[in-house]
PDB file of C-alpha atoms and ligand atoms in Angstrom:
ATOM      1  CA  MET A1470     128.925   6.556  23.055  1.00 57.00           C
ATOM      2  CA  ILE A1471     129.064  10.051  21.611  1.00 60.00           C
ATOM      3  CA  ASN A1472     128.730  12.850  24.170  1.00 61.00           C
ATOM      4  CA  LYS A1473     126.038  15.102  22.803  1.00 63.00           C
ATOM      5  CA  PRO A1474     125.705  18.534  24.352  1.00 68.00           C
ATOM      6  CA  ARG A1475     122.525  18.673  26.413  1.00 92.00           C
ATOM      7  CA  LEU A1476     120.271  21.714  26.310  1.00 95.00           C
ATOM      8  CA  ASN A1477     118.166  22.368  29.380  1.00 96.00           C
ATOM      9  CA  GLU A1478     114.636  23.827  29.221  1.00 95.00           C
ATOM     10  CA  ASP A1479     116.074  27.370  29.098  1.00 96.00           C
ATOM     11  CA  GLY A1480     118.156  26.465  26.026  1.00 97.00           C
ATOM     12  CA  ILE A1481     121.383  26.505  28.046  1.00 98.00           C
ATOM     13  CA  THR A1482     124.015  23.849  27.304  1.00 98.00           C
ATOM     14  CA  ILE A1483     124.836  21.507  30.201  1.00 98.00           C
ATOM     15  CA  HIS A1484     128.411  20.175  30.012  1.00 97.00           C
ATOM     16  CA  THR A1485     129.787  16.927  31.393  1.00 96.00           C
ATOM     17  CA  PRO A1486     132.525  16.788  34.051  1.00 95.00           C
ATOM     18  CA  GLU A1487     134.987  15.698  31.306  1.00 95.00           C
ATOM     19  CA  GLU A1488     134.225  18.869  29.352  1.00 97.00           C
ATOM     20  CA  PHE A1489     135.466  21.039  32.230  1.00 98.00           C
ATOM     21  CA  GLU A1490     139.010  20.008  31.284  1.00 98.00           C
ATOM     22  CA  GLY A1491     138.786  21.721  27.887  1.00 98.00           C
ATOM     23  CA  MET A1492     137.716  24.987  29.514  1.00 98.00           C
ATOM     24  CA  ARG A1493     140.458  24.705  32.160  1.00 98.00           C
ATOM     25  CA  LYS A1494     143.140  24.570  29.471  1.00 98.00           C
ATOM     26  CA  SER A1495     141.670  27.319  27.313  1.00 98.00           C
ATOM     27  CA  GLY A1496     140.934  29.542  30.321  1.00 98.00           C
ATOM     28  CA  ALA A1497     144.431  29.053  31.714  1.00 98.00           C
ATOM     29  CA  LEU A1498     145.950  30.113  28.386  1.00 98.00           C
ATOM     30  CA  ALA A1499     143.760  33.229  28.179  1.00 98.00           C
ATOM     31  CA  ALA A1500     144.843  34.173  31.720  1.00 98.00           C
ATOM     32  CA  GLU A1501     148.494  33.491  30.858  1.00 98.00           C
ATOM     33  CA  ILE A1502     148.199  35.893  27.914  1.00 98.00           C
ATOM     34  CA  LEU A1503     146.846  38.619  30.197  1.00 98.00           C
ATOM     35  CA  ASP A1504     149.758  37.927  32.587  1.00 98.00           C
ATOM     36  CA  MET A1505     152.240  38.085  29.698  1.00 98.00           C
ATOM     37  CA  ILE A1506     151.017  41.467  28.458  1.00 98.00           C
ATOM     38  CA  THR A1507     151.256  43.214  31.845  1.00 97.00           C
ATOM     39  CA  GLU A1508     154.898  44.300  31.565  1.00 96.00           C
ATOM     40  CA  HIS A1509     154.265  45.739  28.092  1.00 97.00           C
ATOM     41  CA  VAL A1510     151.607  48.191  29.267  1.00 97.00           C
ATOM     42  CA  ILE A1511     153.802  51.300  29.541  1.00 97.00           C
ATOM     43  CA  PRO A1512     153.587  54.903  28.295  1.00 97.00           C
ATOM     44  CA  GLY A1513     154.483  55.203  24.589  1.00 98.00           C
ATOM     45  CA  VAL A1514     153.420  51.723  23.493  1.00 98.00           C
ATOM     46  CA  THR A1515     150.570  51.505  20.985  1.00 98.00           C
ATOM     47  CA  THR A1516     147.584  49.259  21.554  1.00 98.00           C
ATOM     48  CA  GLU A1517     148.300  47.742  18.126  1.00 98.00           C
ATOM     49  CA  VAL A1518     151.691  46.527  19.407  1.00 98.00           C
ATOM     50  CA  LEU A1519     149.992  44.992  22.452  1.00 98.00           C
ATOM     51  CA  ASP A1520     147.509  43.265  20.127  1.00 98.00           C
ATOM     52  CA  GLN A1521     150.327  41.861  17.975  1.00 98.00           C
ATOM     53  CA  LEU A1522     152.071  40.443  21.074  1.00 98.00           C
ATOM     54  CA  ILE A1523     148.778  38.819  22.110  1.00 98.00           C
ATOM     55  CA  HIS A1524     148.255  37.423  18.616  1.00 98.00           C
ATOM     56  CA  ASP A1525     151.734  35.934  18.370  1.00 98.00           C
ATOM     57  CA  TYR A1526     151.638  34.414  21.875  1.00 98.00           C
ATOM     58  CA  MET A1527     148.272  32.802  21.187  1.00 98.00           C
ATOM     59  CA  ILE A1528     149.401  31.293  17.893  1.00 98.00           C
ATOM     60  CA  ALA A1529     152.678  30.083  19.432  1.00 98.00           C
ATOM     61  CA  SER A1530     150.589  28.374  22.145  1.00 98.00           C
ATOM     62  CA  GLY A1531     148.585  26.414  19.560  1.00 98.00           C
ATOM     63  CA  ALA A1532     145.446  28.528  19.965  1.00 98.00           C
ATOM     64  CA  THR A1533     143.447  30.858  17.694  1.00 98.00           C
ATOM     65  CA  PRO A1534     142.223  34.364  18.608  1.00 98.00           C
ATOM     66  CA  ALA A1535     138.413  34.043  18.635  1.00 98.00           C
ATOM     67  CA  THR A1536     137.915  37.710  17.765  1.00 98.00           C
ATOM     68  CA  LEU A1537     139.995  37.549  14.558  1.00 97.00           C
ATOM     69  CA  GLY A1538     137.433  37.664  11.741  1.00 96.00           C
ATOM     70  CA  TYR A1539     134.532  37.532  14.201  1.00 98.00           C
ATOM     71  CA  ARG A1540     131.689  39.549  12.594  1.00 97.00           C
ATOM     72  CA  GLY A1541     134.259  41.522  10.637  1.00 97.00           C
ATOM     73  CA  TYR A1542     136.486  42.301  13.644  1.00 98.00           C
ATOM     74  CA  THR A1543     140.145  42.184  12.554  1.00 97.00           C
ATOM     75  CA  LYS A1544     142.124  42.142  15.835  1.00 98.00           C
ATOM     76  CA  SER A1545     143.135  39.500  18.386  1.00 98.00           C
ATOM     77  CA  SER A1546     141.995  41.487  21.418  1.00 99.00           C
ATOM     78  CA  CYS A1547     139.797  44.363  22.481  1.00 99.00           C
ATOM     79  CA  ILE A1548     141.642  47.201  24.232  1.00 98.00           C
ATOM     80  CA  SER A1549     139.376  49.790  25.828  1.00 98.00           C
ATOM     81  CA  LEU A1550     140.902  52.996  27.212  1.00 98.00           C
ATOM     82  CA  ASN A1551     139.477  55.331  29.838  1.00 98.00           C
ATOM     83  CA  HIS A1552     135.895  56.229  28.779  1.00 98.00           C
ATOM     84  CA  VAL A1553     135.739  53.321  26.297  1.00 99.00           C
ATOM     85  CA  VAL A1554     133.355  50.786  27.820  1.00 99.00           C
ATOM     86  CA  CYS A1555     134.275  47.777  25.663  1.00 99.00           C
ATOM     87  CA  HIS A1556     135.223  46.599  22.140  1.00 98.00           C
ATOM     88  CA  GLY A1557     137.992  49.193  21.727  1.00 98.00           C
ATOM     89  CA  ILE A1558     139.924  48.368  18.546  1.00 98.00           C
ATOM     90  CA  PRO A1559     143.724  48.207  18.894  1.00 98.00           C
ATOM     91  CA  ALA A1560     145.260  51.059  16.872  1.00 98.00           C
ATOM     92  CA  ASP A1561     148.416  53.127  16.450  1.00 98.00           C
ATOM     93  CA  LYS A1562     147.546  55.521  19.275  1.00 94.00           C
ATOM     94  CA  LYS A1563     150.189  55.574  22.045  1.00 98.00           C
ATOM     95  CA  LEU A1564     149.363  54.910  25.685  1.00 98.00           C
ATOM     96  CA  LYS A1565     150.064  57.833  27.961  1.00 98.00           C
ATOM     97  CA  ASP A1566     150.708  58.272  31.665  1.00 97.00           C
ATOM     98  CA  GLY A1567     147.497  57.950  33.671  1.00 97.00           C
ATOM     99  CA  ASP A1568     145.555  55.891  31.118  1.00 98.00           C
ATOM    100  CA  ILE A1569     143.524  52.966  32.427  1.00 98.00           C
ATOM    101  CA  LEU A1570     142.633  50.189  30.018  1.00 98.00           C
ATOM    102  CA  ASN A1571     140.803  46.918  29.766  1.00 98.00           C
ATOM    103  CA  ILE A1572     142.403  44.169  27.714  1.00 98.00           C
ATOM    104  CA  ASP A1573     139.971  41.425  26.660  1.00 99.00           C
ATOM    105  CA  VAL A1574     141.191  38.216  25.039  1.00 99.00           C
ATOM    106  CA  THR A1575     139.382  35.089  23.904  1.00 99.00           C
ATOM    107  CA  CYS A1576     141.369  32.098  22.728  1.00 98.00           C
ATOM    108  CA  ILE A1577     140.144  28.950  21.060  1.00 98.00           C
ATOM    109  CA  LEU A1578     142.185  25.983  22.274  1.00 98.00           C
ATOM    110  CA  ASP A1579     141.225  22.466  21.135  1.00 98.00           C
ATOM    111  CA  GLY A1580     137.809  23.892  20.244  1.00 98.00           C
ATOM    112  CA  TRP A1581     137.152  25.472  23.664  1.00 98.00           C
ATOM    113  CA  PHE A1582     136.695  29.245  24.105  1.00 98.00           C
ATOM    114  CA  GLY A1583     138.454  30.943  27.045  1.00 99.00           C
ATOM    115  CA  ASP A1584     137.319  34.567  27.484  1.00 99.00           C
ATOM    116  CA  THR A1585     138.730  36.952  30.092  1.00 99.00           C
ATOM    117  CA  SER A1586     139.583  40.606  30.617  1.00 98.00           C
ATOM    118  CA  ARG A1587     141.287  42.734  33.237  1.00 98.00           C
ATOM    119  CA  MET A1588     142.117  46.352  33.925  1.00 98.00           C
ATOM    120  CA  TYR A1589     145.637  47.700  33.455  1.00 98.00           C
ATOM    121  CA  VAL A1590     147.148  50.978  34.522  1.00 97.00           C
ATOM    122  CA  CYS A1591     149.666  52.931  32.485  1.00 97.00           C
ATOM    123  CA  GLY A1592     151.967  54.947  34.726  1.00 94.00           C
ATOM    124  CA  LYS A1593     150.390  56.873  37.578  1.00 95.00           C
ATOM    125  CA  LEU A1594     147.009  55.773  38.888  1.00 96.00           C
ATOM    126  CA  SER A1595     144.558  58.480  39.978  1.00 96.00           C
ATOM    127  CA  ARG A1596     142.494  58.016  43.136  1.00 97.00           C
ATOM    128  CA  LYS A1597     139.194  57.998  41.244  1.00 97.00           C
ATOM    129  CA  ALA A1598     140.439  55.456  38.683  1.00 98.00           C
ATOM    130  CA  GLU A1599     141.765  53.233  41.444  1.00 97.00           C
ATOM    131  CA  ARG A1600     138.404  53.378  43.202  1.00 98.00           C
ATOM    132  CA  LEU A1601     136.503  52.536  39.993  1.00 98.00           C
ATOM    133  CA  ILE A1602     138.786  49.600  39.196  1.00 98.00           C
ATOM    134  CA  ASP A1603     138.475  48.281  42.737  1.00 98.00           C
ATOM    135  CA  ILE A1604     134.664  48.544  42.694  1.00 98.00           C
ATOM    136  CA  THR A1605     134.466  46.792  39.314  1.00 98.00           C
ATOM    137  CA  HIS A1606     136.659  43.900  40.426  1.00 98.00           C
ATOM    138  CA  THR A1607     134.669  43.496  43.640  1.00 98.00           C
ATOM    139  CA  ALA A1608     131.439  43.579  41.596  1.00 98.00           C
ATOM    140  CA  LEU A1609     132.624  40.666  39.443  1.00 98.00           C
ATOM    141  CA  MET A1610     133.628  38.664  42.525  1.00 98.00           C
ATOM    142  CA  LEU A1611     130.284  39.324  44.249  1.00 98.00           C
ATOM    143  CA  GLY A1612     128.565  38.078  41.082  1.00 99.00           C
ATOM    144  CA  ILE A1613     130.709  34.937  41.086  1.00 98.00           C
ATOM    145  CA  ASP A1614     129.880  34.394  44.787  1.00 98.00           C
ATOM    146  CA  GLN A1615     126.246  33.852  43.731  1.00 99.00           C
ATOM    147  CA  VAL A1616     127.108  30.991  41.399  1.00 99.00           C
ATOM    148  CA  LYS A1617     125.917  27.609  42.639  1.00 98.00           C
ATOM    149  CA  PRO A1618     123.188  25.179  41.565  1.00 98.00           C
ATOM    150  CA  GLY A1619     119.741  26.426  42.607  1.00 98.00           C
ATOM    151  CA  ASN A1620     120.558  30.137  42.536  1.00 98.00           C
ATOM    152  CA  THR A1621     119.383  32.139  39.510  1.00 98.00           C
ATOM    153  CA  PHE A1622     121.008  34.358  36.892  1.00 98.00           C
ATOM    154  CA  GLY A1623     118.995  37.203  38.421  1.00 98.00           C
ATOM    155  CA  ASP A1624     120.889  36.678  41.685  1.00 98.00           C
ATOM    156  CA  ILE A1625     124.174  37.340  39.874  1.00 99.00           C
ATOM    157  CA  GLY A1626     122.890  40.586  38.363  1.00 99.00           C
ATOM    158  CA  ALA A1627     121.236  41.724  41.572  1.00 99.00           C
ATOM    159  CA  ALA A1628     124.385  41.194  43.637  1.00 99.00           C
ATOM    160  CA  ILE A1629     126.455  43.206  41.158  1.00 99.00           C
ATOM    161  CA  GLN A1630     123.921  46.028  40.771  1.00 99.00           C
ATOM    162  CA  ALA A1631     123.257  46.410  44.506  1.00 99.00           C
ATOM    163  CA  TYR A1632     126.944  46.740  45.293  1.00 99.00           C
ATOM    164  CA  VAL A1633     127.870  49.034  42.390  1.00 99.00           C
ATOM    165  CA  GLU A1634     124.980  51.429  42.955  1.00 98.00           C
ATOM    166  CA  ALA A1635     125.686  51.563  46.701  1.00 98.00           C
ATOM    167  CA  GLN A1636     129.117  52.889  45.667  1.00 98.00           C
ATOM    168  CA  ARG A1637     127.365  55.614  43.600  1.00 98.00           C
ATOM    169  CA  CYS A1638     128.627  54.112  40.336  1.00 99.00           C
ATOM    170  CA  SER A1639     126.501  52.663  37.511  1.00 99.00           C
ATOM    171  CA  VAL A1640     126.232  49.280  35.785  1.00 99.00           C
ATOM    172  CA  VAL A1641     126.248  49.275  31.977  1.00 99.00           C
ATOM    173  CA  ARG A1642     123.016  47.768  30.610  1.00 98.00           C
ATOM    174  CA  ASP A1643     123.879  47.618  26.914  1.00 98.00           C
ATOM    175  CA  PHE A1644     126.380  44.727  27.086  1.00 98.00           C
ATOM    176  CA  CYS A1645     126.283  41.472  28.985  1.00 98.00           C
ATOM    177  CA  GLY A1646     128.074  38.227  29.753  1.00 99.00           C
ATOM    178  CA  HIS A1647     127.198  35.089  27.808  1.00 98.00           C
ATOM    179  CA  GLY A1648     127.219  31.339  27.719  1.00 98.00           C
ATOM    180  CA  LEU A1649     130.299  29.838  26.060  1.00 98.00           C
ATOM    181  CA  GLY A1650     132.137  26.557  25.645  1.00 98.00           C
ATOM    182  CA  ARG A1651     132.605  25.116  22.183  1.00 98.00           C
ATOM    183  CA  VAL A1652     131.088  28.400  20.952  1.00 98.00           C
ATOM    184  CA  PHE A1653     131.999  32.043  21.635  1.00 98.00           C
ATOM    185  CA  HIS A1654     128.560  33.368  22.565  1.00 98.00           C
ATOM    186  CA  SER A1655     125.517  31.280  23.503  1.00 98.00           C
ATOM    187  CA  ALA A1656     122.510  31.399  25.827  1.00 98.00           C
ATOM    188  CA  PRO A1657     121.943  32.868  28.286  1.00 98.00           C
ATOM    189  CA  ASN A1658     122.583  36.607  28.270  1.00 98.00           C
ATOM    190  CA  VAL A1659     124.234  37.193  31.641  1.00 98.00           C
ATOM    191  CA  VAL A1660     123.132  40.705  32.544  1.00 98.00           C
ATOM    192  CA  HIS A1661     124.850  42.550  35.369  1.00 98.00           C
ATOM    193  CA  PHE A1662     121.707  44.003  36.934  1.00 98.00           C
ATOM    194  CA  GLY A1663     118.363  42.499  37.897  1.00 98.00           C
ATOM    195  CA  ARG A1664     116.148  41.140  40.613  1.00 98.00           C
ATOM    196  CA  TRP A1665     116.913  38.437  43.161  1.00 98.00           C
ATOM    197  CA  GLY A1666     115.329  35.073  42.408  1.00 98.00           C
ATOM    198  CA  THR A1667     114.473  35.840  38.771  1.00 98.00           C
ATOM    199  CA  GLY A1668     115.795  34.347  35.538  1.00 98.00           C
ATOM    200  CA  PRO A1669     116.973  30.835  34.646  1.00 98.00           C
ATOM    201  CA  ILE A1670     118.122  28.555  37.474  1.00 98.00           C
ATOM    202  CA  LEU A1671     121.837  27.743  37.605  1.00 98.00           C
ATOM    203  CA  GLU A1672     122.695  24.079  36.992  1.00 98.00           C
ATOM    204  CA  GLU A1673     125.879  22.071  37.286  1.00 98.00           C
ATOM    205  CA  GLY A1674     127.659  21.993  33.921  1.00 98.00           C
ATOM    206  CA  MET A1675     126.735  25.484  32.704  1.00 98.00           C
ATOM    207  CA  PHE A1676     129.667  27.514  31.328  1.00 98.00           C
ATOM    208  CA  PHE A1677     129.359  31.294  31.026  1.00 99.00           C
ATOM    209  CA  THR A1678     131.128  34.599  31.502  1.00 99.00           C
ATOM    210  CA  ILE A1679     130.451  37.349  34.007  1.00 99.00           C
ATOM    211  CA  GLU A1680     131.925  40.631  32.767  1.00 99.00           C
ATOM    212  CA  PRO A1681     130.465  43.710  34.459  1.00 99.00           C
ATOM    213  CA  MET A1682     131.205  47.139  32.994  1.00 99.00           C
ATOM    214  CA  VAL A1683     130.987  49.883  35.612  1.00 99.00           C
ATOM    215  CA  ASN A1684     130.948  53.643  34.977  1.00 98.00           C
ATOM    216  CA  LEU A1685     131.819  56.487  37.332  1.00 98.00           C
ATOM    217  CA  GLY A1686     128.985  58.464  35.719  1.00 98.00           C
ATOM    218  CA  LYS A1687     125.757  57.412  34.014  1.00 98.00           C
ATOM    219  CA  PRO A1688     125.283  53.911  32.523  1.00 98.00           C
ATOM    220  CA  HIS A1689     124.463  55.026  28.977  1.00 98.00           C
ATOM    221  CA  THR A1690     126.736  54.103  26.097  1.00 99.00           C
ATOM    222  CA  LYS A1691     127.046  54.897  22.402  1.00 98.00           C
ATOM    223  CA  ILE A1692     128.866  53.166  19.554  1.00 98.00           C
ATOM    224  CA  LEU A1693     131.428  55.149  17.549  1.00 98.00           C
ATOM    225  CA  SER A1694     131.386  55.305  13.727  1.00 98.00           C
ATOM    226  CA  ASP A1695     133.808  52.332  13.509  1.00 98.00           C
ATOM    227  CA  ASP A1696     130.729  50.259  14.516  1.00 98.00           C
ATOM    228  CA  TRP A1697     132.584  48.604  17.431  1.00 98.00           C
ATOM    229  CA  THR A1698     133.966  51.031  20.014  1.00 98.00           C
ATOM    230  CA  ALA A1699     131.457  51.558  22.840  1.00 99.00           C
ATOM    231  CA  VAL A1700     131.982  54.671  24.958  1.00 99.00           C
ATOM    232  CA  THR A1701     130.182  56.262  27.881  1.00 99.00           C
ATOM    233  CA  LYS A1702     127.753  58.928  26.616  1.00 98.00           C
ATOM    234  CA  ASP A1703     128.800  61.301  29.393  1.00 98.00           C
ATOM    235  CA  LYS A1704     132.519  60.558  28.768  1.00 98.00           C
ATOM    236  CA  SER A1705     132.922  59.279  32.333  1.00 98.00           C
ATOM    237  CA  LEU A1706     135.566  56.667  33.138  1.00 98.00           C
ATOM    238  CA  SER A1707     134.581  53.007  32.665  1.00 99.00           C
ATOM    239  CA  ALA A1708     136.100  49.725  33.875  1.00 99.00           C
ATOM    240  CA  GLN A1709     135.494  46.007  33.295  1.00 99.00           C
ATOM    241  CA  PHE A1710     136.678  42.609  34.526  1.00 98.00           C
ATOM    242  CA  GLU A1711     135.698  39.257  32.993  1.00 99.00           C
ATOM    243  CA  HIS A1712     136.037  35.621  34.006  1.00 98.00           C
ATOM    244  CA  SER A1713     134.878  32.441  32.248  1.00 99.00           C
ATOM    245  CA  ILE A1714     133.367  30.116  34.844  1.00 98.00           C
ATOM    246  CA  GLY A1715     131.634  26.771  35.214  1.00 98.00           C
ATOM    247  CA  VAL A1716     128.903  25.743  37.643  1.00 98.00           C
ATOM    248  CA  THR A1717     130.010  22.753  39.754  1.00 98.00           C
ATOM    249  CA  ALA A1718     127.934  20.456  42.005  1.00 98.00           C
ATOM    250  CA  THR A1719     128.663  22.686  44.991  1.00 97.00           C
ATOM    251  CA  GLY A1720     129.463  26.105  43.529  1.00 98.00           C
ATOM    252  CA  VAL A1721     131.748  27.538  40.900  1.00 98.00           C
ATOM    253  CA  GLU A1722     135.020  26.918  39.113  1.00 98.00           C
ATOM    254  CA  ILE A1723     136.839  29.929  37.642  1.00 98.00           C
ATOM    255  CA  PHE A1724     138.583  28.873  34.431  1.00 98.00           C
ATOM    256  CA  THR A1725     140.492  32.112  33.825  1.00 98.00           C
ATOM    257  CA  ASN A1726     142.360  32.689  37.086  1.00 98.00           C
ATOM    258  CA  SER A1727     145.962  33.854  36.838  1.00 97.00           C
ATOM    259  CA  SER A1728     148.404  31.200  38.003  1.00 95.00           C
ATOM    260  CA  MET A1729     150.549  34.139  39.157  1.00 93.00           C
ATOM    261  CA  GLY A1730     147.712  35.648  41.213  1.00 93.00           C
ATOM    262  CA  ASN A1731     147.754  38.576  38.804  1.00 95.00           C
ATOM    263  CA  PHE A1732     144.080  38.883  37.909  1.00 97.00           C
ATOM    264  CA  TYR A1733     143.827  41.881  40.202  1.00 96.00           C
ATOM    265  CA  PRO A1734     145.650  44.138  40.570  1.00 88.00           C
ATOM    266  CA  THR A1735     147.604  43.980  37.321  1.00 81.00           C
ATOM    267  CA  TRP A1736     150.082  46.747  38.000  1.00 73.00           C
ATOM    268  CA  GLY A1737     152.653  47.914  40.551  1.00 58.00           C
TER     269      GLY A1737
HETATM  270  N1  MF3 B1064     135.600  39.107  24.293  1.00 77.27           N
HETATM  271  C1  MF3 B1064     134.401  39.874  24.128  1.00 77.27           C
HETATM  272  C2  MF3 B1064     133.411  39.312  25.123  1.00 77.27           C
HETATM  273  O1  MF3 B1064     133.705  39.370  26.273  1.00 77.27           O
HETATM  274  C3  MF3 B1064     133.851  39.819  22.756  1.00 77.27           C
HETATM  275  C4  MF3 B1064     134.652  40.602  21.803  1.00 77.27           C
HETATM  276  S1  MF3 B1064     133.960  40.434  20.254  1.00 77.27           S
HETATM  277  C5  MF3 B1064     134.914  41.469  19.320  1.00 77.27           C
HETATM  278  O2  MF3 B1064     132.397  38.770  24.823  1.00 77.27           O
HETATM  279  F1  MF3 B1064     134.625  41.186  18.108  1.00 77.27           F
HETATM  280  F2  MF3 B1064     134.666  42.708  19.667  1.00 77.27           F
HETATM  281  F3  MF3 B1064     136.190  41.236  19.560  1.00 77.27           F
HETATM  282 CO1   CO B1065     132.838  37.660  27.074  1.00 77.27          CO
HETATM  283 CO1   CO B1066     135.802  39.009  26.610  1.00 77.27          CO
END
């Protein structure tokens, strides 16, 4: 019998237990790539060089960079420095001491999309950057803690928003997580703010990302003239972490954990 993907009443694909294996492999490779790049994040290196290393490692591993050619995007990763919120385009600009950056990779392995990002620190870490990175990582984990059948997508957003705002930081509203699996982006939009008990109900077999972007200042963003790079309007520092996850019968499986325990922190 052919395994057809099943859409629930909210238009969200429900995957079979066998399909978890595809995400495990793809997610593990995406995490391995983020582990691999860590030692290369040093002052003087360009983000273009980091992108090339990511590209070559992915190809050598039998995978394809999902972002390459995606809606006209021409790189294998997004690298977002300091006040860049997301979708920073790798370029010939050199990293300098004190920069913080998010590296976001999505690989396609055997048709499955593994999407993950982490924060990296170049050289010396300031106290305020360290605090922001710590809050953002905790926000992602508190969101993941909400994932189990019967809870709602609103619970994920509410948990993240409540925590972040209690730390006097802000949650970006203009970008969200997303369903994924055999496709890069699918229903639902996984927003990182919201009200408890609202939104679609989580069911076993859903695959999606949670990827909160947190700003030290206001939540507002704007897109630069390259049509991709999103920055904070007030130029405040921004951070992001992303995992691809699946809903299990009893809770959650994280597909993009580092086998080296390197998801956080990724420096020192
Ligand atoms: N990986 C990003 C995400 O988390 C998407 C990047 S799309 C790109 O959804 F075209 F900007 F690379
Ligand atoms: Co994503
Ligand atoms: Co991503």
